[in-house]
Amino acid sequence: MNRIAIIGSGIAGLTFAWLAKQSGNHVTLFESQPRLGMDAHSINLDLETGPGPCDSARVDVPPRMFNSEDWPLLTRLYESLGVESQVVDASKSFTVENESSWLQLGNQYRGGFSVSALLNSKVRGVAAETARLQAEVTEEALRAMTHELTLGQFLDREAYSDDFIFDFLFPGLASTVLTCSYSALLNYPAKVALLSLLNQVDRSPLRRTSLGTADVVDRLIVNIDDVRLSTRLTSVSELDNHVTVSCPDDAENRFDQLIVATQANSAAKLLSDDPKLQRVRETLEAFEYENVSVVVHRDDSFMPPKASDRMCFNFNSRQDRTDAMCTMWLNRFYPEWSESGNVYQTIRPTRMPAKDTEIVIAAMQRPIVSQKSLSAVKDLQTHNAAGSRVSFIGSYAAATVPLLESGVASAFDLAGKMGMEAPSDLFETASD
Ligand SMILES: Cc1cc2nc3c(=O)[nH]c(=O)nc-3n(C[C@H](O)[C@H](O)[C@H](O)COP(=O)(O)OP(=O)(O)OC[C@H]3O[C@@H](n4cnc5c(N)ncnc54)[C@H](O)[C@@H]3O)c2cc1C
């Protein structure tokens, strides 16, 4: 029986741990946070249900969504684990700060511009450019595109208007799909960003897990031999016939194989002591991250001023067109709640909610895709295929937008390379 250690319990580490257990290995999972990483920021919220006892609800922070087109492997994994899911309310509003909302799209996945909204010339222009983008960005057109073309260059070359880019397209990309700054968006490889957009817009509806991230985590972790929470590892060494991992308060631990499933920047720090791992450390340093915060709160001023304009996803862009945030109306995202008071979750807030309305602030990081990171992905895959005892997985380790899907795919890919056995239908999908 192989003794395998995994560092990091995000979706990639948990999926690999589950696969390694399925093939009969002894699995130890290390996580620096006090709770498993994938569910580490979620909260229990006391609901103000009016007179009578308070109800409590679990809120996923961040709320992660998927569909079968852009997340085929995750969908198969969830089905195989018995994770139930449901369609998310897709209604959206778009507002420029300090103004009234200029566009509302209903709870539908195709089209969505109402006839009355089209009376407004800005909406008409944006609807026409949305149709043009959908016609231009076909699978065939994307296949012909090189990774050198950035999203900024593509939009400039095709002469999309500032209204379309900064009041409609970028608010959605920056605060939901890609979760990054406008400068990172402009530099994003167009092929990667547009493929994700193509797969998420106008296809099958986005879904969320019915019982939240905690349910996924519970199902993936069920048979793991040894789970060590609040254990931040500080160094890793690869020797001829084993690997050692160390943390300040614990003895050195020995394993046959080590899977580093942390963020790339944390992984690079773990390798600084071992000369054999310096080349891969340089590869990991090529992945860049941006800080992303998510706030759960009850500040109504984050919603469009007019009650009838308030939707499930409410995008708000800055007047100077440099950034945007998305406020999710959680009472609509979780329609099963019995909550009477409004609760919101704002992703990448451009200002903070009033202090007395704040429930929790979560600080996270998101990898930024660029030409440099795409080339590092190839080097990392070469390292993982070369038979080292130390391998690397994570949502950053793929030539796509870093999402749950790429985390799962990287775990399946490595497990396949290591000759592990798992439900054959899942492996077939992974190598497609
Ligand atoms: C606001 C926001 C919204 C998102 N929405 C979606 C969505 O709707 N759909 C979707 O598919 N994806 C979404 N994502 C992306 C998705 O959440 C990530 O891609 C995915 O969770 C990353 O998983 P991972 O396993 O690669 O890494 P992580 O989840 O980052 O896991 C790495 C783990 O390693 C641990 N760790 C790091 N260093 C050490 C150390 N030295 N010792 C021990 N442990 C360590 C960390 O604590 C962490 O738990 C969103 C991301 C953000 C920020």
Short mmCIF file of C-alpha atoms and ligand atoms in Angstrom, two decimals:
data_model
loop_
_atom_site.label_atom_id
_atom_site.label_comp_id
_atom_site.label_asym_id
_atom_site.label_seq_id
_atom_site.Cartn_x
_atom_site.Cartn_y
_atom_site.Cartn_z
CA MET A 1 0.00 0.00 0.00
CA ASN A 2 1.41 3.40 -1.02
CA ARG A 3 1.52 6.12 1.63
CA ILE A 4 0.34 9.29 -0.08
CA ALA A 5 0.28 12.78 1.44
CA ILE A 6 -1.79 15.62 -0.01
CA ILE A 7 -1.23 19.24 1.00
CA GLY A 8 -4.33 21.42 0.57
CA SER A 9 -8.01 20.49 0.78
CA GLY A 10 -9.56 22.59 -1.98
CA ILE A 11 -11.50 20.72 -4.68
CA ALA A 12 -8.25 19.47 -6.30
CA GLY A 13 -6.77 18.01 -3.10
CA LEU A 14 -10.10 16.50 -1.98
CA THR A 15 -10.74 14.92 -5.39
CA PHE A 16 -7.25 13.45 -5.50
CA ALA A 17 -7.63 12.14 -1.92
CA TRP A 18 -10.92 10.46 -2.90
CA LEU A 19 -9.34 8.88 -6.00
CA ALA A 20 -6.25 7.72 -4.09
CA LYS A 21 -8.49 6.08 -1.48
CA GLN A 22 -10.59 4.39 -4.16
CA SER A 23 -7.41 2.72 -5.42
CA GLY A 24 -6.43 1.42 -2.00
CA ASN A 25 -3.72 3.86 -0.89
CA HIS A 26 -3.11 5.14 2.65
CA VAL A 27 -4.00 8.86 2.45
CA THR A 28 -2.97 11.72 4.76
CA LEU A 29 -4.45 15.16 4.05
CA PHE A 30 -2.86 18.35 5.42
CA GLU A 31 -4.73 21.67 5.55
CA SER A 32 -3.45 24.90 7.07
CA GLN A 33 -6.95 26.21 7.91
CA PRO A 34 -9.07 24.92 10.79
CA ARG A 35 -11.69 23.65 8.31
CA LEU A 36 -11.36 21.79 5.02
CA GLY A 37 -10.27 24.36 2.43
CA MET A 38 -13.12 24.01 -0.04
CA ASP A 39 -15.64 24.90 2.68
CA ALA A 40 -13.35 27.03 4.88
CA HIS A 41 -15.11 30.38 4.35
CA SER A 42 -18.75 29.23 4.45
CA ILE A 43 -20.83 30.45 7.39
CA ASN A 44 -23.85 29.56 9.50
CA LEU A 45 -26.22 32.49 9.33
CA ASP A 46 -28.86 33.22 11.95
CA LEU A 47 -31.95 34.08 9.97
CA GLU A 48 -34.27 36.78 11.26
CA THR A 49 -37.45 34.91 10.58
CA GLY A 50 -39.66 37.36 12.41
CA PRO A 51 -41.44 36.41 15.67
CA GLY A 52 -40.49 32.99 17.03
CA PRO A 53 -37.18 31.15 17.20
CA CYS A 54 -34.37 32.09 14.83
CA ASP A 55 -33.68 29.74 11.98
CA SER A 56 -30.13 29.04 10.85
CA ALA A 57 -28.86 28.51 7.31
CA ARG A 58 -25.52 27.58 5.78
CA VAL A 59 -24.22 30.14 3.28
CA ASP A 60 -21.51 29.05 0.86
CA VAL A 61 -18.76 31.68 0.63
CA PRO A 62 -18.19 32.01 -2.24
CA PRO A 63 -21.25 30.44 -3.84
CA ARG A 64 -19.83 28.23 -6.59
CA MET A 65 -21.85 27.44 -9.69
CA PHE A 66 -21.46 25.02 -12.57
CA ASN A 67 -23.18 23.54 -15.62
CA SER A 68 -22.60 20.39 -17.59
CA GLU A 69 -21.02 22.23 -20.59
CA ASP A 70 -18.19 24.05 -18.83
CA TRP A 71 -17.89 21.62 -15.88
CA PRO A 72 -18.37 18.15 -17.49
CA LEU A 73 -16.03 16.28 -15.17
CA LEU A 74 -17.26 18.01 -12.01
CA THR A 75 -20.84 17.18 -13.05
CA ARG A 76 -19.89 13.49 -13.47
CA LEU A 77 -18.03 13.48 -10.16
CA TYR A 78 -21.00 15.01 -8.31
CA GLU A 79 -23.35 12.50 -9.93
CA SER A 80 -21.07 9.66 -8.93
CA LEU A 81 -20.91 10.96 -5.32
CA GLY A 82 -24.70 11.45 -5.18
CA VAL A 83 -24.44 15.25 -4.74
CA GLU A 84 -27.77 16.87 -5.59
CA SER A 85 -27.94 20.19 -7.41
CA GLN A 86 -30.49 22.72 -8.56
CA VAL A 87 -30.79 25.49 -11.13
CA VAL A 88 -29.80 28.98 -9.99
CA ASP A 89 -32.02 32.04 -10.51
CA ALA A 90 -30.19 33.77 -13.38
CA SER A 91 -31.85 37.19 -13.17
CA LYS A 92 -29.42 40.12 -13.42
CA SER A 93 -29.39 43.88 -13.11
CA PHE A 94 -26.74 46.31 -14.35
CA THR A 95 -26.20 49.68 -12.67
CA VAL A 96 -23.58 52.40 -12.88
CA GLU A 97 -22.78 53.65 -9.35
CA ASN A 98 -25.03 56.45 -8.03
CA GLU A 99 -27.48 56.00 -10.92
CA SER A 100 -30.63 53.97 -11.38
CA SER A 101 -30.30 50.52 -12.92
CA TRP A 102 -30.13 50.73 -16.74
CA LEU A 103 -30.72 47.05 -17.56
CA GLN A 104 -32.53 44.11 -15.99
CA LEU A 105 -32.44 40.61 -17.47
CA GLY A 106 -35.02 38.07 -16.31
CA ASN A 107 -34.49 34.59 -14.92
CA GLN A 108 -33.70 33.00 -18.26
CA TYR A 109 -30.60 31.68 -19.95
CA ARG A 110 -31.25 32.58 -23.58
CA GLY A 111 -31.51 36.16 -24.80
CA GLY A 112 -33.31 38.03 -22.05
CA PHE A 113 -33.58 41.61 -23.42
CA SER A 114 -37.25 42.51 -23.01
CA VAL A 115 -39.05 44.44 -25.73
CA SER A 116 -39.72 47.36 -23.37
CA ALA A 117 -36.02 47.52 -22.37
CA LEU A 118 -35.08 47.78 -26.06
CA LEU A 119 -36.80 51.18 -26.22
CA ASN A 120 -33.66 52.51 -24.49
CA SER A 121 -30.89 53.22 -27.01
CA LYS A 122 -28.05 52.06 -24.70
CA VAL A 123 -29.85 48.73 -24.14
CA ARG A 124 -30.47 48.39 -27.90
CA GLY A 125 -26.77 48.94 -28.61
CA VAL A 126 -25.66 46.43 -25.96
CA ALA A 127 -28.21 43.84 -27.17
CA ALA A 128 -26.93 44.22 -30.74
CA GLU A 129 -23.30 43.84 -29.63
CA THR A 130 -24.20 40.79 -27.50
CA ALA A 131 -25.74 39.18 -30.58
CA ARG A 132 -22.63 40.12 -32.62
CA LEU A 133 -20.29 38.59 -30.01
CA GLN A 134 -22.36 35.40 -29.94
CA ALA A 135 -22.20 35.18 -33.74
CA GLU A 136 -18.43 35.87 -33.82
CA VAL A 137 -17.38 33.62 -30.95
CA THR A 138 -18.12 30.19 -32.33
CA GLU A 139 -16.21 27.03 -31.44
CA GLU A 140 -14.62 27.14 -34.89
CA ALA A 141 -13.51 30.77 -34.47
CA LEU A 142 -12.02 29.95 -31.07
CA ARG A 143 -10.10 26.97 -32.47
CA ALA A 144 -8.48 29.28 -35.02
CA MET A 145 -7.51 31.86 -32.35
CA THR A 146 -3.99 31.82 -30.87
CA HIS A 147 -3.24 32.29 -27.17
CA GLU A 148 -1.23 35.43 -28.00
CA LEU A 149 -4.36 37.53 -28.67
CA THR A 150 -5.52 39.21 -25.46
CA LEU A 151 -9.14 39.98 -24.63
CA GLY A 152 -8.32 43.70 -24.77
CA GLN A 153 -6.84 43.34 -28.28
CA PHE A 154 -9.81 41.26 -29.47
CA LEU A 155 -12.40 43.80 -28.25
CA ASP A 156 -10.39 46.66 -29.72
CA ARG A 157 -9.89 44.90 -33.06
CA GLU A 158 -13.60 44.10 -33.36
CA ALA A 159 -14.53 47.67 -32.29
CA TYR A 160 -16.86 46.85 -29.40
CA SER A 161 -18.20 50.00 -27.71
CA ASP A 162 -17.21 51.24 -24.22
CA ASP A 163 -20.85 50.89 -23.09
CA PHE A 164 -20.78 47.20 -24.03
CA ILE A 165 -17.32 46.50 -22.57
CA PHE A 166 -17.33 48.54 -19.36
CA ASP A 167 -21.01 48.61 -18.35
CA PHE A 168 -22.00 45.08 -19.42
CA LEU A 169 -19.29 42.56 -20.36
CA PHE A 170 -16.54 43.42 -17.86
CA PRO A 171 -18.80 43.77 -14.78
CA GLY A 172 -19.97 40.18 -15.37
CA LEU A 173 -16.49 38.81 -16.08
CA ALA A 174 -14.65 40.72 -13.35
CA SER A 175 -17.02 40.00 -10.51
CA THR A 176 -18.26 36.52 -11.37
CA VAL A 177 -16.83 34.31 -14.16
CA LEU A 178 -13.14 35.32 -14.04
CA THR A 179 -13.14 37.29 -10.73
CA CYS A 180 -10.25 39.66 -11.43
CA SER A 181 -9.37 43.32 -12.03
CA TYR A 182 -10.07 45.07 -15.33
CA SER A 183 -6.31 45.23 -16.04
CA ALA A 184 -6.08 41.43 -15.69
CA LEU A 185 -9.16 41.09 -17.93
CA LEU A 186 -7.59 43.19 -20.69
CA ASN A 187 -4.50 40.95 -20.57
CA TYR A 188 -6.46 37.64 -20.38
CA PRO A 189 -5.90 35.37 -23.40
CA ALA A 190 -9.07 36.02 -25.46
CA LYS A 191 -9.37 32.37 -26.42
CA VAL A 192 -9.56 31.25 -22.76
CA ALA A 193 -11.95 33.99 -21.58
CA LEU A 194 -14.29 33.73 -24.57
CA LEU A 195 -14.48 29.93 -24.45
CA SER A 196 -15.64 30.13 -20.85
CA LEU A 197 -18.17 32.80 -21.79
CA LEU A 198 -19.45 30.69 -24.69
CA ASN A 199 -19.94 27.71 -22.37
CA GLN A 200 -21.72 29.64 -19.64
CA VAL A 201 -23.97 31.99 -21.58
CA ASP A 202 -26.83 30.65 -23.64
CA ARG A 203 -26.18 27.00 -22.79
CA SER A 204 -27.57 24.89 -20.01
CA PRO A 205 -28.48 26.80 -16.81
CA LEU A 206 -25.99 27.34 -14.03
CA ARG A 207 -26.56 25.12 -11.00
CA ARG A 208 -25.54 25.04 -7.36
CA THR A 209 -25.33 22.08 -5.01
CA SER A 210 -28.60 21.73 -3.11
CA LEU A 211 -26.99 21.03 0.28
CA GLY A 212 -24.01 23.33 -0.21
CA THR A 213 -20.25 22.82 -0.28
CA ALA A 214 -20.27 21.06 3.11
CA ASP A 215 -22.15 18.14 1.54
CA VAL A 216 -19.55 17.80 -1.26
CA VAL A 217 -16.69 17.92 1.22
CA ASP A 218 -18.31 15.30 3.48
CA ARG A 219 -18.73 12.89 0.58
CA LEU A 220 -15.16 13.31 -0.71
CA ILE A 221 -13.52 12.99 2.70
CA VAL A 222 -15.43 9.98 4.00
CA ASN A 223 -12.70 7.30 3.83
CA ILE A 224 -9.52 9.37 4.19
CA ASP A 225 -7.20 7.77 6.77
CA ASP A 226 -5.72 10.87 8.40
CA VAL A 227 -6.96 14.47 8.10
CA ARG A 228 -4.75 17.08 9.78
CA LEU A 229 -6.39 20.49 9.97
CA SER A 230 -4.68 23.69 11.21
CA THR A 231 -1.40 22.23 9.94
CA ARG A 232 0.57 24.63 7.75
CA LEU A 233 3.45 22.76 6.16
CA THR A 234 6.59 24.78 5.67
CA SER A 235 8.93 22.59 3.62
CA VAL A 236 9.10 19.57 1.42
CA SER A 237 12.09 17.42 0.36
CA GLU A 238 12.31 14.72 -2.28
CA LEU A 239 14.74 11.92 -1.45
CA ASP A 240 15.60 8.78 -3.44
CA ASN A 241 12.96 6.49 -1.98
CA HIS A 242 10.63 8.78 -0.04
CA VAL A 243 9.42 12.35 0.48
CA THR A 244 9.46 14.31 3.73
CA VAL A 245 7.15 17.14 4.74
CA SER A 246 7.63 19.37 7.78
CA CYS A 247 5.71 21.91 9.78
CA PRO A 248 7.01 23.96 12.73
CA ASP A 249 5.14 22.14 15.53
CA ASP A 250 5.35 18.56 14.32
CA ALA A 251 7.93 15.87 13.63
CA GLU A 252 9.01 15.32 10.04
CA ASN A 253 6.59 13.01 8.21
CA ARG A 254 7.66 10.49 5.51
CA PHE A 255 5.56 9.39 2.56
CA ASP A 256 6.01 7.51 -0.72
CA GLN A 257 4.34 10.24 -2.80
CA LEU A 258 3.41 13.86 -2.14
CA ILE A 259 0.70 15.75 -3.99
CA VAL A 260 0.88 19.51 -3.51
CA ALA A 261 -2.69 20.81 -4.01
CA THR A 262 -2.15 24.32 -2.63
CA GLN A 263 -2.25 27.56 -4.60
CA ALA A 264 0.85 27.80 -6.86
CA ASN A 265 2.35 30.66 -4.82
CA SER A 266 2.09 28.64 -1.58
CA ALA A 267 3.51 25.57 -3.35
CA ALA A 268 6.57 27.55 -4.52
CA LYS A 269 7.34 28.59 -0.92
CA LEU A 270 7.28 24.97 0.25
CA LEU A 271 10.06 24.04 -2.17
CA SER A 272 12.67 26.64 -1.33
CA ASP A 273 14.87 24.24 0.70
CA ASP A 274 15.21 21.39 -1.78
CA PRO A 275 17.75 21.88 -4.64
CA LYS A 276 16.10 19.03 -6.64
CA LEU A 277 12.84 20.99 -6.79
CA GLN A 278 14.19 24.42 -7.79
CA ARG A 279 13.22 24.11 -11.45
CA VAL A 280 9.59 23.38 -10.65
CA ARG A 281 9.65 26.14 -8.00
CA GLU A 282 10.52 28.63 -10.79
CA THR A 283 7.62 27.26 -12.86
CA LEU A 284 5.21 27.75 -9.93
CA GLU A 285 6.41 31.32 -9.42
CA ALA A 286 5.16 32.18 -12.93
CA PHE A 287 1.53 31.90 -11.75
CA GLU A 288 0.21 35.27 -10.58
CA TYR A 289 -2.64 35.85 -8.14
CA GLU A 290 -4.96 38.71 -7.28
CA ASN A 291 -6.63 39.25 -3.91
CA VAL A 292 -10.41 38.88 -4.01
CA SER A 293 -12.70 39.69 -1.12
CA VAL A 294 -16.26 38.55 -0.60
CA VAL A 295 -18.55 40.20 1.96
CA VAL A 296 -21.81 38.85 3.39
CA HIS A 297 -23.95 41.73 4.69
CA ARG A 298 -27.36 43.33 4.99
CA ASP A 299 -26.59 46.74 3.42
CA ASP A 300 -29.50 47.53 1.04
CA SER A 301 -27.53 50.36 -0.60
CA PHE A 302 -25.64 47.71 -2.63
CA MET A 303 -28.83 46.95 -4.55
CA PRO A 304 -30.37 49.02 -7.36
CA PRO A 305 -32.36 51.94 -5.87
CA LYS A 306 -35.72 50.84 -7.34
CA ALA A 307 -37.14 47.70 -5.67
CA SER A 308 -38.47 46.26 -8.94
CA ASP A 309 -34.95 46.43 -10.49
CA ARG A 310 -33.43 44.15 -7.81
CA MET A 311 -32.42 40.78 -9.21
CA CYS A 312 -30.48 37.72 -8.00
CA PHE A 313 -27.15 39.03 -9.46
CA ASN A 314 -26.75 42.82 -9.30
CA PHE A 315 -23.73 44.26 -11.11
CA ASN A 316 -22.59 47.74 -10.18
CA SER A 317 -19.81 49.47 -12.16
CA ARG A 318 -17.79 52.46 -11.10
CA GLN A 319 -18.46 55.78 -12.84
CA ASP A 320 -14.81 55.92 -13.98
CA ARG A 321 -15.20 52.47 -15.61
CA THR A 322 -12.22 50.98 -13.79
CA ASP A 323 -13.97 48.26 -11.77
CA ALA A 324 -17.27 46.63 -10.86
CA MET A 325 -18.76 44.45 -8.14
CA CYS A 326 -21.57 41.91 -8.02
CA THR A 327 -24.06 41.74 -5.16
CA MET A 328 -25.99 38.50 -4.97
CA TRP A 329 -29.37 38.68 -3.29
CA LEU A 330 -29.12 35.53 -1.19
CA ASN A 331 -32.85 35.35 -0.41
CA ARG A 332 -33.34 34.80 -4.15
CA PHE A 333 -30.30 32.53 -4.55
CA TYR A 334 -31.63 30.32 -1.72
CA PRO A 335 -35.41 30.45 -2.41
CA GLU A 336 -35.98 27.75 0.23
CA TRP A 337 -35.03 30.24 3.01
CA SER A 338 -37.73 31.41 5.37
CA GLU A 339 -35.81 34.68 5.87
CA SER A 340 -37.72 37.93 6.11
CA GLY A 341 -34.69 40.27 6.20
CA ASN A 342 -32.48 40.72 3.14
CA VAL A 343 -29.02 39.14 3.08
CA TYR A 344 -26.46 39.86 0.37
CA GLN A 345 -23.09 38.51 -0.74
CA THR A 346 -20.91 41.00 -2.60
CA ILE A 347 -18.00 39.73 -4.71
CA ARG A 348 -15.05 42.10 -5.20
CA PRO A 349 -16.75 45.02 -3.37
CA THR A 350 -15.65 48.42 -4.70
CA ARG A 351 -16.65 49.89 -1.30
CA MET A 352 -17.41 48.28 2.06
CA PRO A 353 -20.92 47.87 3.50
CA ALA A 354 -21.95 49.90 6.58
CA LYS A 355 -20.22 48.36 9.63
CA ASP A 356 -23.44 47.43 11.46
CA THR A 357 -24.67 45.47 8.42
CA GLU A 358 -21.51 43.40 7.92
CA ILE A 359 -21.79 39.66 8.67
CA VAL A 360 -18.47 38.29 7.40
CA ILE A 361 -15.59 39.33 5.15
CA ALA A 362 -13.63 36.55 3.44
CA ALA A 363 -10.21 37.21 1.90
CA MET A 364 -9.31 34.94 -1.00
CA GLN A 365 -6.97 34.80 -3.96
CA ARG A 366 -7.65 34.01 -7.59
CA PRO A 367 -5.03 32.93 -10.18
CA ILE A 368 -4.77 35.19 -13.22
CA VAL A 369 -4.45 33.56 -16.62
CA SER A 370 -1.89 35.14 -18.98
CA GLN A 371 0.47 33.93 -21.69
CA LYS A 372 3.09 33.45 -18.98
CA SER A 373 0.80 31.21 -16.89
CA LEU A 374 -0.25 29.18 -19.95
CA SER A 375 3.37 28.38 -20.70
CA ALA A 376 3.98 27.47 -17.03
CA VAL A 377 1.02 25.02 -17.23
CA LYS A 378 2.89 23.09 -19.94
CA ASP A 379 6.09 22.97 -17.83
CA LEU A 380 4.12 21.78 -14.80
CA GLN A 381 2.49 19.01 -16.82
CA THR A 382 5.96 17.94 -18.02
CA HIS A 383 7.15 17.82 -14.39
CA ASN A 384 4.12 15.75 -13.31
CA ALA A 385 4.67 13.29 -16.16
CA ALA A 386 8.39 12.81 -15.36
CA GLY A 387 7.76 10.50 -12.37
CA SER A 388 8.90 12.78 -9.52
CA ARG A 389 7.67 11.81 -6.04
CA VAL A 390 6.34 15.39 -5.67
CA SER A 391 3.50 16.41 -8.04
CA PHE A 392 1.31 19.50 -8.32
CA ILE A 393 -2.41 19.92 -8.91
CA GLY A 394 -4.92 22.75 -8.58
CA SER A 395 -7.43 24.76 -10.52
CA TYR A 396 -4.57 27.01 -11.71
CA ALA A 397 -2.84 24.04 -13.41
CA ALA A 398 -4.79 24.07 -16.69
CA ALA A 399 -4.98 26.17 -19.85
CA THR A 400 -8.50 27.32 -18.94
CA VAL A 401 -10.22 29.72 -16.54
CA PRO A 402 -9.36 28.42 -13.03
CA LEU A 403 -12.63 26.95 -11.78
CA LEU A 404 -13.72 23.85 -9.87
CA GLU A 405 -13.58 21.96 -13.17
CA SER A 406 -9.87 22.56 -13.73
CA GLY A 407 -9.14 21.54 -10.12
CA VAL A 408 -11.01 18.25 -10.61
CA ALA A 409 -9.45 17.72 -14.05
CA SER A 410 -5.91 18.20 -12.71
CA ALA A 411 -6.58 15.62 -9.95
CA PHE A 412 -7.97 13.07 -12.43
CA ASP A 413 -5.15 13.69 -14.86
CA LEU A 414 -2.47 13.03 -12.23
CA ALA A 415 -4.30 10.02 -10.79
CA GLY A 416 -4.45 8.56 -14.32
CA LYS A 417 -0.70 9.19 -14.81
CA MET A 418 -0.02 7.42 -11.50
CA GLY A 419 -1.98 4.39 -12.69
CA MET A 420 -4.79 4.70 -10.17
CA GLU A 421 -8.04 2.93 -10.74
CA ALA A 422 -11.33 4.74 -10.42
CA PRO A 423 -14.78 4.57 -12.00
CA SER A 424 -13.83 4.16 -15.66
CA ASP A 425 -16.45 6.61 -16.96
CA LEU A 426 -14.81 9.39 -14.94
CA PHE A 427 -11.30 8.65 -16.23
CA GLU A 428 -12.55 8.55 -19.82
CA THR A 429 -13.98 12.04 -19.43
CA ALA A 430 -10.78 13.31 -17.83
CA SER A 431 -8.58 12.33 -20.75
CA ASP A 432 -10.96 13.55 -23.51
C1 LIG B 1 -15.26 34.80 -5.37
C2 LIG B 1 -15.03 33.53 -6.10
C3 LIG B 1 -16.08 32.93 -6.78
C4 LIG B 1 -15.89 31.73 -7.44
N1 LIG B 1 -16.95 31.15 -8.08
C5 LIG B 1 -16.77 29.97 -8.71
C6 LIG B 1 -17.86 29.32 -9.35
O1 LIG B 1 -19.00 29.83 -9.35
N2 LIG B 1 -17.63 28.12 -9.97
C7 LIG B 1 -16.40 27.53 -9.99
O2 LIG B 1 -16.26 26.45 -10.56
N3 LIG B 1 -15.35 28.13 -9.40
C8 LIG B 1 -15.50 29.32 -8.77
N4 LIG B 1 -14.44 29.93 -8.17
C9 LIG B 1 -13.11 29.33 -8.32
C10 LIG B 1 -12.95 28.11 -7.42
O3 LIG B 1 -13.45 28.41 -6.14
C11 LIG B 1 -11.46 27.74 -7.34
O4 LIG B 1 -10.96 27.60 -8.63
C12 LIG B 1 -11.25 26.43 -6.61
O5 LIG B 1 -11.96 26.40 -5.41
C13 LIG B 1 -9.76 26.25 -6.32
O6 LIG B 1 -9.55 24.96 -5.82
P1 LIG B 1 -8.09 24.39 -5.62
O7 LIG B 1 -8.25 23.01 -5.05
O8 LIG B 1 -7.27 24.54 -6.83
O9 LIG B 1 -7.37 25.36 -4.55
P2 LIG B 1 -7.80 25.99 -3.18
O10 LIG B 1 -9.27 25.89 -2.95
O11 LIG B 1 -7.17 27.32 -3.16
O12 LIG B 1 -7.12 25.03 -2.09
C14 LIG B 1 -5.79 25.13 -1.68
C15 LIG B 1 -5.74 24.78 -0.21
O13 LIG B 1 -4.38 24.64 0.21
C16 LIG B 1 -4.28 25.12 1.55
N5 LIG B 1 -2.86 25.45 1.79
C17 LIG B 1 -2.12 26.41 1.18
N6 LIG B 1 -0.85 26.39 1.66
C18 LIG B 1 -0.78 25.39 2.57
C19 LIG B 1 0.28 24.88 3.38
N7 LIG B 1 1.52 25.39 3.35
N8 LIG B 1 0.02 23.83 4.21
C20 LIG B 1 -1.24 23.29 4.27
N9 LIG B 1 -2.28 23.74 3.50
C21 LIG B 1 -2.05 24.78 2.66
C22 LIG B 1 -5.18 26.35 1.54
O14 LIG B 1 -5.59 26.70 2.84
C23 LIG B 1 -6.35 25.86 0.68
O15 LIG B 1 -7.39 25.28 1.46
C24 LIG B 1 -14.60 31.12 -7.47
C25 LIG B 1 -13.54 31.71 -6.79
C26 LIG B 1 -13.74 32.90 -6.10
C27 LIG B 1 -12.58 33.51 -5.35
#
